Short mmCIF file of C-alpha atoms and ligand atoms in Angstrom, two decimals:
data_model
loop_
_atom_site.label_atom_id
_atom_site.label_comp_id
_atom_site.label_asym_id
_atom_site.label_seq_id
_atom_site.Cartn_x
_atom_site.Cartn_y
_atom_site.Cartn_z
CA UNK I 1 108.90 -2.97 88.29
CA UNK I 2 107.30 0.63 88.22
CA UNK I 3 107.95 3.32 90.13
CA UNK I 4 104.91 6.04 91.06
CA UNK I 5 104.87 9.95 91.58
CA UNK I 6 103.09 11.58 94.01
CA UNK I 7 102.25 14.98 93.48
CA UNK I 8 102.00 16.12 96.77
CA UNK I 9 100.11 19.07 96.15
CA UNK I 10 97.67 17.62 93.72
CA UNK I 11 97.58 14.37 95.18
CA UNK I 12 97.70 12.71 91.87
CA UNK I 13 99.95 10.01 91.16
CA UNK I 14 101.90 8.84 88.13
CA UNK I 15 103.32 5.43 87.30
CA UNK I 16 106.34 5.02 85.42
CA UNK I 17 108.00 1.77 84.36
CA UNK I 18 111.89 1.15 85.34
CA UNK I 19 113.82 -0.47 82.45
CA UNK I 20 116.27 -3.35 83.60
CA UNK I 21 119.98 -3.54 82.62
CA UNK I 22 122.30 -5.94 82.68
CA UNK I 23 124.70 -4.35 84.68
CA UNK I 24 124.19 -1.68 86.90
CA UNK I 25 121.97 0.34 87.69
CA UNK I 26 118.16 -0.01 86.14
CA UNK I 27 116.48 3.33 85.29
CA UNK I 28 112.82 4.71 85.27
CA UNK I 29 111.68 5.89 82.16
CA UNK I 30 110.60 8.71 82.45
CA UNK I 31 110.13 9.78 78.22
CA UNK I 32 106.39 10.04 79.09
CA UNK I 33 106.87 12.35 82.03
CA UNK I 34 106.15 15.30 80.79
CA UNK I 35 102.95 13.84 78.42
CA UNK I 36 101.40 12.41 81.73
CA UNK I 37 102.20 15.19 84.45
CA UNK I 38 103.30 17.99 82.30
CA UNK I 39 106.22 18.65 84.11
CA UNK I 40 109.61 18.17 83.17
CA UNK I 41 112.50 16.31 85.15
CA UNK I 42 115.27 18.45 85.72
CA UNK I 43 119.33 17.31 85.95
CA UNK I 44 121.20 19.72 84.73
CA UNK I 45 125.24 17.88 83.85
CA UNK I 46 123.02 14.84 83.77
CA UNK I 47 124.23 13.17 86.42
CA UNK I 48 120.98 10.65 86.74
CA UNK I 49 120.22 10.39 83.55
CA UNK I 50 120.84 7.75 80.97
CA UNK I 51 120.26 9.28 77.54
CA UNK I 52 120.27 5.96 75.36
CA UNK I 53 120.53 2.16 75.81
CA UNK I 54 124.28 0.60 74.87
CA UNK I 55 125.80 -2.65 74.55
CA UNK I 56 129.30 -1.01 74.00
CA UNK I 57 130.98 -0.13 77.25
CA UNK I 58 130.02 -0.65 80.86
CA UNK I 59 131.94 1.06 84.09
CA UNK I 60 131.48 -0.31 87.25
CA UNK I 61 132.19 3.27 89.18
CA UNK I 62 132.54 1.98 92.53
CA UNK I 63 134.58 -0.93 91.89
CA UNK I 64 136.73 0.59 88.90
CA UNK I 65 136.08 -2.00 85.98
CA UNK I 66 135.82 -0.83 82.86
CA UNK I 67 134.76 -3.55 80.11
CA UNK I 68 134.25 -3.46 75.93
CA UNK I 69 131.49 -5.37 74.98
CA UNK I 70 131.75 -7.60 78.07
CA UNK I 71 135.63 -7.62 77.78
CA UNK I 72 137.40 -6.59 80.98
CA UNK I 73 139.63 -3.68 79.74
CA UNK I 74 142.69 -5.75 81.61
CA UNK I 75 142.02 -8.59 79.38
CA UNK I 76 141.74 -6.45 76.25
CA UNK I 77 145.26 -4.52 76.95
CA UNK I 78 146.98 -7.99 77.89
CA UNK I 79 145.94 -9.91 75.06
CA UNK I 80 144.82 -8.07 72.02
CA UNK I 81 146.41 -5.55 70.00
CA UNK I 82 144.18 -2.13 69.50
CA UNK I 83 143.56 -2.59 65.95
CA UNK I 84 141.23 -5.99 67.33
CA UNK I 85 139.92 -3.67 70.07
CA UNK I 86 138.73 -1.66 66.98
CA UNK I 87 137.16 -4.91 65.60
CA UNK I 88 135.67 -5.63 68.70
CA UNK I 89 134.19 -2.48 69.02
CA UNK I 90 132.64 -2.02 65.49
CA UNK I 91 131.14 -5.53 64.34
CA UNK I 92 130.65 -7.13 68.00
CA UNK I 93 133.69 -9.89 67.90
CA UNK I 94 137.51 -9.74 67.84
CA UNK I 95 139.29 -11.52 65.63
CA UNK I 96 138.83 -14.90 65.54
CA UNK I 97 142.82 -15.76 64.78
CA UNK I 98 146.10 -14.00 63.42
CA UNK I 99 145.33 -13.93 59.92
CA UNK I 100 141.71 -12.36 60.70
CA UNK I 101 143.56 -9.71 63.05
CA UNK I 102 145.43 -8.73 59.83
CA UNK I 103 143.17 -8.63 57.20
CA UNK I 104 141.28 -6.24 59.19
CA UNK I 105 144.65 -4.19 60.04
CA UNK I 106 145.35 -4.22 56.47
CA UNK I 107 142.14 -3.07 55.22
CA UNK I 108 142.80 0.32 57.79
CA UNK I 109 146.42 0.50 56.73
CA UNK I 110 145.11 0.74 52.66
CA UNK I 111 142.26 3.35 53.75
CA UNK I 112 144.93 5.58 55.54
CA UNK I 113 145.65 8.16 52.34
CA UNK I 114 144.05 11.72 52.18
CA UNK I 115 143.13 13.05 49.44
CA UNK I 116 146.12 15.77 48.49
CA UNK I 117 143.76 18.38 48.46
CA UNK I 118 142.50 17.99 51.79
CA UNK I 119 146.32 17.72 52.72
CA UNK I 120 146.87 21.22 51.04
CA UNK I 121 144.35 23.03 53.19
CA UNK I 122 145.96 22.43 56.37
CA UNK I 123 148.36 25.04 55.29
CA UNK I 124 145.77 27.57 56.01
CA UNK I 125 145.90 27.41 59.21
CA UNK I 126 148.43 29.39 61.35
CA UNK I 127 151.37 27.43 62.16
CA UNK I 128 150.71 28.22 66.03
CA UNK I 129 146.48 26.73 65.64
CA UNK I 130 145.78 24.18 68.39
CA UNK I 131 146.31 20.58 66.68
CA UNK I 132 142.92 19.81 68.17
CA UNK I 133 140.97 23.08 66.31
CA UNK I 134 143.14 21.33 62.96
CA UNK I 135 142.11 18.17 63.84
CA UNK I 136 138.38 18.93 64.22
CA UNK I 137 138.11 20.74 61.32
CA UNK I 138 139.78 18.74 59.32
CA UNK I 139 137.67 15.78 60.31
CA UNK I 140 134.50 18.12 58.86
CA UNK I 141 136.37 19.10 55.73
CA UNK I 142 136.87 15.33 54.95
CA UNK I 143 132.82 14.78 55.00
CA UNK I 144 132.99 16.94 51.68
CA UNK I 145 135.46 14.28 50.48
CA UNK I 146 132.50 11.03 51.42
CA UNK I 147 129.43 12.61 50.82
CA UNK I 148 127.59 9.27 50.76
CA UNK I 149 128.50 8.70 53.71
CA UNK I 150 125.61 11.34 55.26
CA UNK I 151 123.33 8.00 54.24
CA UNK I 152 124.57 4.97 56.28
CA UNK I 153 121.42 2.19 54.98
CA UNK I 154 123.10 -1.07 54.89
CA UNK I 155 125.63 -2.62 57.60
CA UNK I 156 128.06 -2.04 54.66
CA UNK I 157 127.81 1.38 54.00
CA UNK I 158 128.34 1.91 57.52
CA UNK I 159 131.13 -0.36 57.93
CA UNK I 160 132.85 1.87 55.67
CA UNK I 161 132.17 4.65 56.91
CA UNK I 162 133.60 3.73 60.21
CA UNK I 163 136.57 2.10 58.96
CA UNK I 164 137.69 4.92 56.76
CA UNK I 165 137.55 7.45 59.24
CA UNK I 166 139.45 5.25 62.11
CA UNK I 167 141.95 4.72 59.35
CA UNK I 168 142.51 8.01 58.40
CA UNK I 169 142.54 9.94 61.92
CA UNK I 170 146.13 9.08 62.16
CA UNK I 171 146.91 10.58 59.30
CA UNK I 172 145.09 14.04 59.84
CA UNK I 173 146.11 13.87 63.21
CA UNK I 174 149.92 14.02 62.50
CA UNK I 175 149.52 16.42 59.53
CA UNK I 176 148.10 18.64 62.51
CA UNK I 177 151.02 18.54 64.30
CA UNK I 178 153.62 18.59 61.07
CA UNK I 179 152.14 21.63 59.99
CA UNK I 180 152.43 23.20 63.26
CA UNK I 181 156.06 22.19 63.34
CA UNK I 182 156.62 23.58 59.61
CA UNK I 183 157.30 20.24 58.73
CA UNK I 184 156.64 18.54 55.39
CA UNK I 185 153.71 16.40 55.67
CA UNK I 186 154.55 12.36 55.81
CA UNK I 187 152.13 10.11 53.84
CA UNK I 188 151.56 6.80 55.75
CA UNK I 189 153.72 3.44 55.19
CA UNK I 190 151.56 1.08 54.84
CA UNK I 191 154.49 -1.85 55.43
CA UNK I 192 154.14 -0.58 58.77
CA UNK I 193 151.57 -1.31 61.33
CA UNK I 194 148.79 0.81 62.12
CA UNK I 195 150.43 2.10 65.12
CA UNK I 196 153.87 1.78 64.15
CA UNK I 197 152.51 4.32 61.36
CA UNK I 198 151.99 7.37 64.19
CA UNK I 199 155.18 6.85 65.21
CA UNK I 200 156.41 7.35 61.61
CA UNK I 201 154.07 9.75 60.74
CA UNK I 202 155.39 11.83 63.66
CA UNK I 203 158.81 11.59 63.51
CA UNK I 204 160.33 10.59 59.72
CA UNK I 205 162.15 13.15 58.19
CA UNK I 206 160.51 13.63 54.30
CA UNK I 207 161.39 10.85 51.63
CA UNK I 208 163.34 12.97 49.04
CA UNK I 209 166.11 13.65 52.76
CA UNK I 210 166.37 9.78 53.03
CA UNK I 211 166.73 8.85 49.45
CA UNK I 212 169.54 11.29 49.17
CA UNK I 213 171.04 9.97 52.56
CA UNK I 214 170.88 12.99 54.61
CA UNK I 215 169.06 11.44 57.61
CA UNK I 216 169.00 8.07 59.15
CA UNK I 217 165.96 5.91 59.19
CA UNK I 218 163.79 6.49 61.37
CA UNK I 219 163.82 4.80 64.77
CA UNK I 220 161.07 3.35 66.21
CA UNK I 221 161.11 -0.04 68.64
CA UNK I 222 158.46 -2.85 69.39
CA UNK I 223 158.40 -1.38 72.79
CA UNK I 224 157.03 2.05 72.05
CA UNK I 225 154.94 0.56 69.25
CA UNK I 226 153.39 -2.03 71.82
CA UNK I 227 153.03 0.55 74.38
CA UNK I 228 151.28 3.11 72.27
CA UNK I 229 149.25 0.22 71.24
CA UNK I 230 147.78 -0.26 75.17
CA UNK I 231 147.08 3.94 75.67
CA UNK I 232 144.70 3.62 72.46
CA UNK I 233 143.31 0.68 73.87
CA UNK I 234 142.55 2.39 77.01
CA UNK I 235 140.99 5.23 75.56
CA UNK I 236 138.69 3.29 72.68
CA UNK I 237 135.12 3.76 74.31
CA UNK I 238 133.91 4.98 77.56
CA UNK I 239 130.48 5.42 77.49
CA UNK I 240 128.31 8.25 77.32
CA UNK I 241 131.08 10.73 78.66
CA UNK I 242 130.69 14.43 77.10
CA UNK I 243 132.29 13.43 73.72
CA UNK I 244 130.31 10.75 73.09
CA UNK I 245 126.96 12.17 73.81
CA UNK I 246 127.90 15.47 71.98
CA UNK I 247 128.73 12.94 68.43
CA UNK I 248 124.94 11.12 69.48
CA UNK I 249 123.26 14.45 70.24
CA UNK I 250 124.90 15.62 66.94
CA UNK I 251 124.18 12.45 64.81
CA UNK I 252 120.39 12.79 66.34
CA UNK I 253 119.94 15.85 63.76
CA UNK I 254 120.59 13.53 60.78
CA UNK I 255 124.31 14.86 59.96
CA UNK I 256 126.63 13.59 58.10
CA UNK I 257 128.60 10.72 59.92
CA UNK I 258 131.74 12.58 60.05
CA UNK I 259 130.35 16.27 61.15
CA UNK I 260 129.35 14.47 64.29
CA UNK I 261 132.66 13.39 65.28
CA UNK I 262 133.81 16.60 64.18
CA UNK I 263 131.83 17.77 67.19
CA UNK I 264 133.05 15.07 69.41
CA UNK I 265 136.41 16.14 68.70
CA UNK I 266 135.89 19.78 70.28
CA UNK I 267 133.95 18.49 73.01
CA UNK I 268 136.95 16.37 73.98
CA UNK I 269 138.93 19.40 73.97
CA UNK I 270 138.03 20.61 76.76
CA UNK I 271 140.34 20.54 79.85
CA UNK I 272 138.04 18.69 82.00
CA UNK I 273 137.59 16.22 79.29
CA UNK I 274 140.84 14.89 77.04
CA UNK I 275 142.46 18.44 77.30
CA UNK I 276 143.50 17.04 80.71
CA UNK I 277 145.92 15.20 79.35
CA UNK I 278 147.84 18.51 78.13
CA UNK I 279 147.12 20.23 80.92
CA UNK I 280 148.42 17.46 83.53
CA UNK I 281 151.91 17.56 82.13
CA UNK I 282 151.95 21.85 82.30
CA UNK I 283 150.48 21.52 85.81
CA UNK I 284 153.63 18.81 86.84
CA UNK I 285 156.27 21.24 85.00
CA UNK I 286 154.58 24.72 86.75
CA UNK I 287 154.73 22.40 89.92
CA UNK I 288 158.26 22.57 89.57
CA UNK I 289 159.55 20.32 92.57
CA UNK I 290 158.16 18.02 95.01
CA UNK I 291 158.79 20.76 97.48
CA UNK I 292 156.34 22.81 96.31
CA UNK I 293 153.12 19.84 96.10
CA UNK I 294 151.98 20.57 99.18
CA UNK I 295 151.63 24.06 98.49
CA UNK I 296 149.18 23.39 95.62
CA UNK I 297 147.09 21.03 97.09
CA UNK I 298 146.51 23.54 99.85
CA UNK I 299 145.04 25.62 97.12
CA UNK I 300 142.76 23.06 95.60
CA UNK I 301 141.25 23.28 99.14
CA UNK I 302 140.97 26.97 99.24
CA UNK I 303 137.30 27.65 98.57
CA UNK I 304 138.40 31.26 97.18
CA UNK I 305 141.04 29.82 94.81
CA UNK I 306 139.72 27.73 91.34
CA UNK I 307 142.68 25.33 91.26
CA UNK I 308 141.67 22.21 90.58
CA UNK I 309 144.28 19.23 90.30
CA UNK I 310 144.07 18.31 86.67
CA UNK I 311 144.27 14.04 86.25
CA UNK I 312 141.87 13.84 89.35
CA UNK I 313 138.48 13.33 90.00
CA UNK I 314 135.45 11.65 87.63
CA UNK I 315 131.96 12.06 87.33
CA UNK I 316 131.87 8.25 87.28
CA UNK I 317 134.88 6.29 89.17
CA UNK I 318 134.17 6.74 92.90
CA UNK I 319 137.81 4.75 93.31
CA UNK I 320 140.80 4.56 91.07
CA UNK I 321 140.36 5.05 87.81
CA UNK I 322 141.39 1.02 85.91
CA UNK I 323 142.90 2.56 83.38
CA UNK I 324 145.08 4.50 85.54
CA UNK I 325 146.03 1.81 87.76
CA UNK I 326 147.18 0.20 84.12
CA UNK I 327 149.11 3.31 82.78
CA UNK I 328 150.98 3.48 86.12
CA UNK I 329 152.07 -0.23 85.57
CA UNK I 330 152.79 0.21 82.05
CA UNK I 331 154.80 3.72 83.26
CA UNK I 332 157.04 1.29 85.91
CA UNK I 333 157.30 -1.47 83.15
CA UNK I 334 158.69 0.44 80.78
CA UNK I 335 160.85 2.24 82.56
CA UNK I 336 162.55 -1.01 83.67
CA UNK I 337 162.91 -2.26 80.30
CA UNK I 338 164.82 1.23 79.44
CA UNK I 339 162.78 3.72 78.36
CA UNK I 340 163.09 6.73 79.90
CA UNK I 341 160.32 8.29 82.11
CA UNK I 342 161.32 12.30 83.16
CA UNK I 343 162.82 11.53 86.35
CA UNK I 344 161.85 14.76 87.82
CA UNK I 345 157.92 14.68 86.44
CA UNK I 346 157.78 11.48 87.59
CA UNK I 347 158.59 11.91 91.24
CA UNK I 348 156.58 15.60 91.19
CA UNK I 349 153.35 12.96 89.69
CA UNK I 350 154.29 10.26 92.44
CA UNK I 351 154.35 12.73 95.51
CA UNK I 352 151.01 14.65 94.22
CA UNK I 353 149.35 11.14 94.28
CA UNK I 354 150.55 10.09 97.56
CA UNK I 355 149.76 13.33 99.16
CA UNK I 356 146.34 13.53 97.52
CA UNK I 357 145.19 10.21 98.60
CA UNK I 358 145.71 10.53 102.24
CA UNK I 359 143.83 13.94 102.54
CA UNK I 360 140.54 14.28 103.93
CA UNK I 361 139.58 16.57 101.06
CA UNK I 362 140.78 14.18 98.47
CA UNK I 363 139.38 10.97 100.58
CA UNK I 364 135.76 12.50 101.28
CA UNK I 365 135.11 13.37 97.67
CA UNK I 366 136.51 9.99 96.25
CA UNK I 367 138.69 11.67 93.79
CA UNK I 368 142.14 9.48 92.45
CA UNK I 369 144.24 9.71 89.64
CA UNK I 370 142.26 9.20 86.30
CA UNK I 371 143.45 8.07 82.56
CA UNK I 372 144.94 11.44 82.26
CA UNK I 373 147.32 11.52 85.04
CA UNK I 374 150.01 9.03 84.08
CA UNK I 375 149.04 8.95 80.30
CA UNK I 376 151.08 12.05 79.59
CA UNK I 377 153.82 10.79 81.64
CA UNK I 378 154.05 7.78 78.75
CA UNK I 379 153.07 9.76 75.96
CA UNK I 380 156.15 12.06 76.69
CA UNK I 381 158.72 9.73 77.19
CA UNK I 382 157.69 8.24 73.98
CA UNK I 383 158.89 11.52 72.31
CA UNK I 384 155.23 12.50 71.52
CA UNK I 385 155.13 16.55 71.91
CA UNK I 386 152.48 17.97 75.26
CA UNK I 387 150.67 19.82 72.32
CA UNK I 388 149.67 16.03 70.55
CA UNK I 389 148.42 14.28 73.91
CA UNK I 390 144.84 15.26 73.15
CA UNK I 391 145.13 14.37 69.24
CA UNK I 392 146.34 11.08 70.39
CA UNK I 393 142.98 10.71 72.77
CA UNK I 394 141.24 11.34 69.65
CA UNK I 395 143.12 8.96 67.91
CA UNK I 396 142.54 6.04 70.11
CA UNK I 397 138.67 7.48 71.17
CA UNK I 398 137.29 7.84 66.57
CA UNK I 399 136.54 4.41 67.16
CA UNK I 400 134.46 4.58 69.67
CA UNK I 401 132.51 7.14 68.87
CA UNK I 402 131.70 5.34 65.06
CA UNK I 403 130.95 2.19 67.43
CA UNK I 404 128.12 4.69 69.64
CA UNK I 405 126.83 6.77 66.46
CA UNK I 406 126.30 3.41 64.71
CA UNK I 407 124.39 2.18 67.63
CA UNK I 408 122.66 5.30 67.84
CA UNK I 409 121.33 5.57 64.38
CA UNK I 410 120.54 1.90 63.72
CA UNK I 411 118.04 2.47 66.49
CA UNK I 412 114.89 2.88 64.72
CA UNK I 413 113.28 4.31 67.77
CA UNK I 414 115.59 7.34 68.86
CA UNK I 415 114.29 10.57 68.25
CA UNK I 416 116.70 13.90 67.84
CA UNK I 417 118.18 15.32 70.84
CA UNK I 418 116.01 17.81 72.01
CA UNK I 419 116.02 18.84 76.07
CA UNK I 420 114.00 21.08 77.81
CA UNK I 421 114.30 23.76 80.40
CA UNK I 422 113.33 25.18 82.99
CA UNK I 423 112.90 29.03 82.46
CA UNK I 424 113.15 31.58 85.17
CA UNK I 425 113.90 34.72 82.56
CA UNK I 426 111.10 37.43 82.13
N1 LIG R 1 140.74 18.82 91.92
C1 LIG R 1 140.18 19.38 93.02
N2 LIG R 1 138.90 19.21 93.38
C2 LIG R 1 138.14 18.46 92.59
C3 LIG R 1 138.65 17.84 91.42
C4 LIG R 1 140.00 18.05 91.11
N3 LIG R 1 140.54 17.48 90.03
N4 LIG R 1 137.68 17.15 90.82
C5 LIG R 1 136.57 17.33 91.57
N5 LIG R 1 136.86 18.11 92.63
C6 LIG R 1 135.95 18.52 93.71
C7 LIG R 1 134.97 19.58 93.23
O1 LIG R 1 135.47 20.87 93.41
C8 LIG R 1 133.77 19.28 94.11
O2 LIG R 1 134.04 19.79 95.38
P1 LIG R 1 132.84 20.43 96.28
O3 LIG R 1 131.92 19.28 96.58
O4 LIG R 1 133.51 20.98 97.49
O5 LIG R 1 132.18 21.48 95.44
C9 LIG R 1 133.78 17.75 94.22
O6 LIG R 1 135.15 17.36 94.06
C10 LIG R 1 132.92 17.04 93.19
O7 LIG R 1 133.40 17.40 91.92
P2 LIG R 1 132.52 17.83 90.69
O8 LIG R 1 133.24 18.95 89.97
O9 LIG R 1 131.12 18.06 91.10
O10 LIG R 1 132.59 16.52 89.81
P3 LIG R 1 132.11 16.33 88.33
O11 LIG R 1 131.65 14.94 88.21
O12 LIG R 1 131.15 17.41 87.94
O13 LIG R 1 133.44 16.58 87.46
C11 LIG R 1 135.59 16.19 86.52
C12 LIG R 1 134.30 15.56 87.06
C13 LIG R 1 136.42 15.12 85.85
C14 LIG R 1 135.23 17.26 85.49
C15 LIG R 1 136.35 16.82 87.70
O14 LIG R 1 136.73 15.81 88.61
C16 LIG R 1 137.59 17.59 87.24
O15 LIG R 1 137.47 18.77 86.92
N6 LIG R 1 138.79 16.94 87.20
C17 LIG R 1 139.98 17.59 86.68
C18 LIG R 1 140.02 17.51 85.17
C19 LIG R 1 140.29 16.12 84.68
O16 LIG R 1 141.22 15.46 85.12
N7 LIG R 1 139.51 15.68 83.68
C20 LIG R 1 139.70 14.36 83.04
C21 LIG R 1 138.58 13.41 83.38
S1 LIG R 1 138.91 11.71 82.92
C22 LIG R 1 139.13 11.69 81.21
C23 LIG R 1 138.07 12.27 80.39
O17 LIG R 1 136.90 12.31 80.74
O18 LIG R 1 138.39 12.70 79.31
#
């Protein structure tokens, strides 16, 4: 199919050919716009524009699917752990059986070390630094450490690339928040699993304290293991949200692999991006009491006042968000099989949903509860500190971003990022 432009000044016309998908919607391509007509299109936030071809993720908006490489995100959280998501995401299959699962596990478990040095400059930082200015910069500073990674030729060099970096983001991570905390840094175990190992990572005391018997082990259970395990799952890929374009836009210069995530990391940052997840839990605290909900969602309708109800809304989803509806379910599961929610968060989140969803404001602009909402709710009651929500989006999102850079640059035909403007200065 092909779509024409009329100029309706000019009368002249302009063909341009659509490009099919497989789901959703097709696009025109309009790369040759400004060659033919010499004008440019203009969308600023892109909000019609498709700025590569994927195969990795695909959201149905206005039905609320999310699926990984044809995977149905439901089936993906049910049935495989996140280290096979990771698998799944990187070489295009999940593991095949249990010992398959593992090996691949393993290999991330053995990769999860950083280099002591690296470790040492974290102290630089003031103890009071965001984790997620730590964790971005870190993630540059360990580029020095892989130089050859800046040249990603064969499927091998790249695997490795990816892999070391999805390994190692745990690690950083939690020596963002240990040094925050003025706590010695914890290597990783690598008995334990890769998720088991955040847990660890987060909470152990340091070795020389056990050996000499002046702390317990450290207590962590298959149930916050397994449900850790489902909120990286759920945040593994997305498509071309504002992370994930940044990292493309980024890798379009010819960067170094891991300078590009670097980038992804701060754009994720942001409150209307992963920072949400932060700032949903300080919104439900300044709340206070489900008293006072109705008050605030009068003033996310007052035109003069900039509230905006953090966990709500998406440029995409039109209805709920699926990885909401999951996190809720997980949040009610677990809760029955004894671990405890915030009783009073929890009923503050519940009454902000219900009231939201039956107002006209709410209901005209399709806005529901996104990943960020009840993702906080879980990450808290799993002892993980409000300051760490957003590392652990990062944690769970590396992966997907190696999965869309590798994409990006194995694509012979992609040219750097480089968008126009329209200028209306002097
Ligand atoms: N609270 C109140 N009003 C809202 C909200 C909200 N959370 N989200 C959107 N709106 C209003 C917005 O003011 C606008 O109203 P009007 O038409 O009267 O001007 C309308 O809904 C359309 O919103 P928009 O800002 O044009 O939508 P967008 O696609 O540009 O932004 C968003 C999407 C996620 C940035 C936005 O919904 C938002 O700020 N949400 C709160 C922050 C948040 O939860 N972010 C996490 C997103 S999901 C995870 C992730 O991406 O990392």
């Amino acid at each position: 199919m092909s779509i024409t432009l009329i100029n309706n000044e000019t009368n002249e016309k302009f063909e341009f050919e659509t490009i099919n998908c497989t789901r959703g919607p097709n696009a025109i391509d309009f790369s040759k716009l400004f060659e033919t007509s010499g004008i440019f299109s203009y969308d600023p936030g892109y909000a019609s524009t498709a700025g590569c071809k994927s195969t990795i993720s695909y959201i149905d908006g206005k039905k609320g699917e999310l699926y990984y490489k044809g995977y149905p995100i439901e089936e993906l959280v049910a049935k495989y752990k996140y280290v096979d998501v990771c698998k799944l995401l990187l070489t295009d299959q999940l593991p095949q059986n249990d010992t398959e699962s593992l090996e691949f596990e393993l290999e991330l478990r053995h990769r999860s070390f950083i280099h002591r040095t690296l470790m040492n400059m974290f102290s630089a930082f003031p103890t009071n630094a965001h984790p997620m200015a730590k964790l971005s910069s870190g993630v540059s500073i360990l580029s020095t450490f892989y130089f050859d990674h800046a040249k990603m030729d064969s499927e091998e060099d790249r695997q490795t690339m990816a892999r070391r970096i999805v390994a190692k983001i745990p690690t950083l991570a939690t020596i963002c928040y240990r040094n925050e905390i003025g706590a010695p840094i914890i290597h990783p175990d690598i008995s334990r699993s890769y998720i088991e190992n955040i847990l660890f990572m987060l909470r152990a005391y340091p070795h020389e304290r056990l050996k000499h018997g002046l702390h317990g082990e450290v207590e962590i259970t298959p149930l916050e293991v397994e449900a850790l395990d489902k909120i990286l799952t759920l945040h593994a890929d997305h498509g071309q949200n504002a992370s994930t374009t940044t990292v493309r836009n980024v890798a379009s210069t010819g960067v170094h692999p891991y300078a590009a995530i670097s980038a992804g990391i701060s754009a994720l940052w942001g409150h209307l991006h992963g920072g949400a997840n932060e700032k949903v839990l300080n919104q439900l605290e300044e709340i206070g009491d489900v008293k006072n909900v109705d008050q605030y969602i009068a003033r996310v309708k007052d035109k003069n006042d900039s509230f905006k109800l953090m966990g709500f809304g998406h440029r995409v989803y039109k209805s709920y968000d699926p990885r909401a509806k999951i996190l809720k379910r997980l949040k009610d599961d677990l809760q029955a099989k004894g671990i405890k929610m915030n009783p009073k968060l929890d009923e503050i989140a519940a009454k902000v949903e219900e009231v939201a969803l039956k107002d006209d404001y709410f209901i005209e602009r399709n806005l529901y509860p996104n990943v960020d909402f009840y993702s906080g709710t879980i990450l808290r009651a799993l002892q993980i500190p409000v300051r760490f929500f957003t590392p652990v989006f990062v944690i769970g999102r590396t992966v997907g971003w190696c999965a869309q850079l590798l994409e990006h640059v194995k694509n012979a035909q992609v040219r750097i990022a480089r968008p126009r403007q329209v200028y209306i200065g002097k």
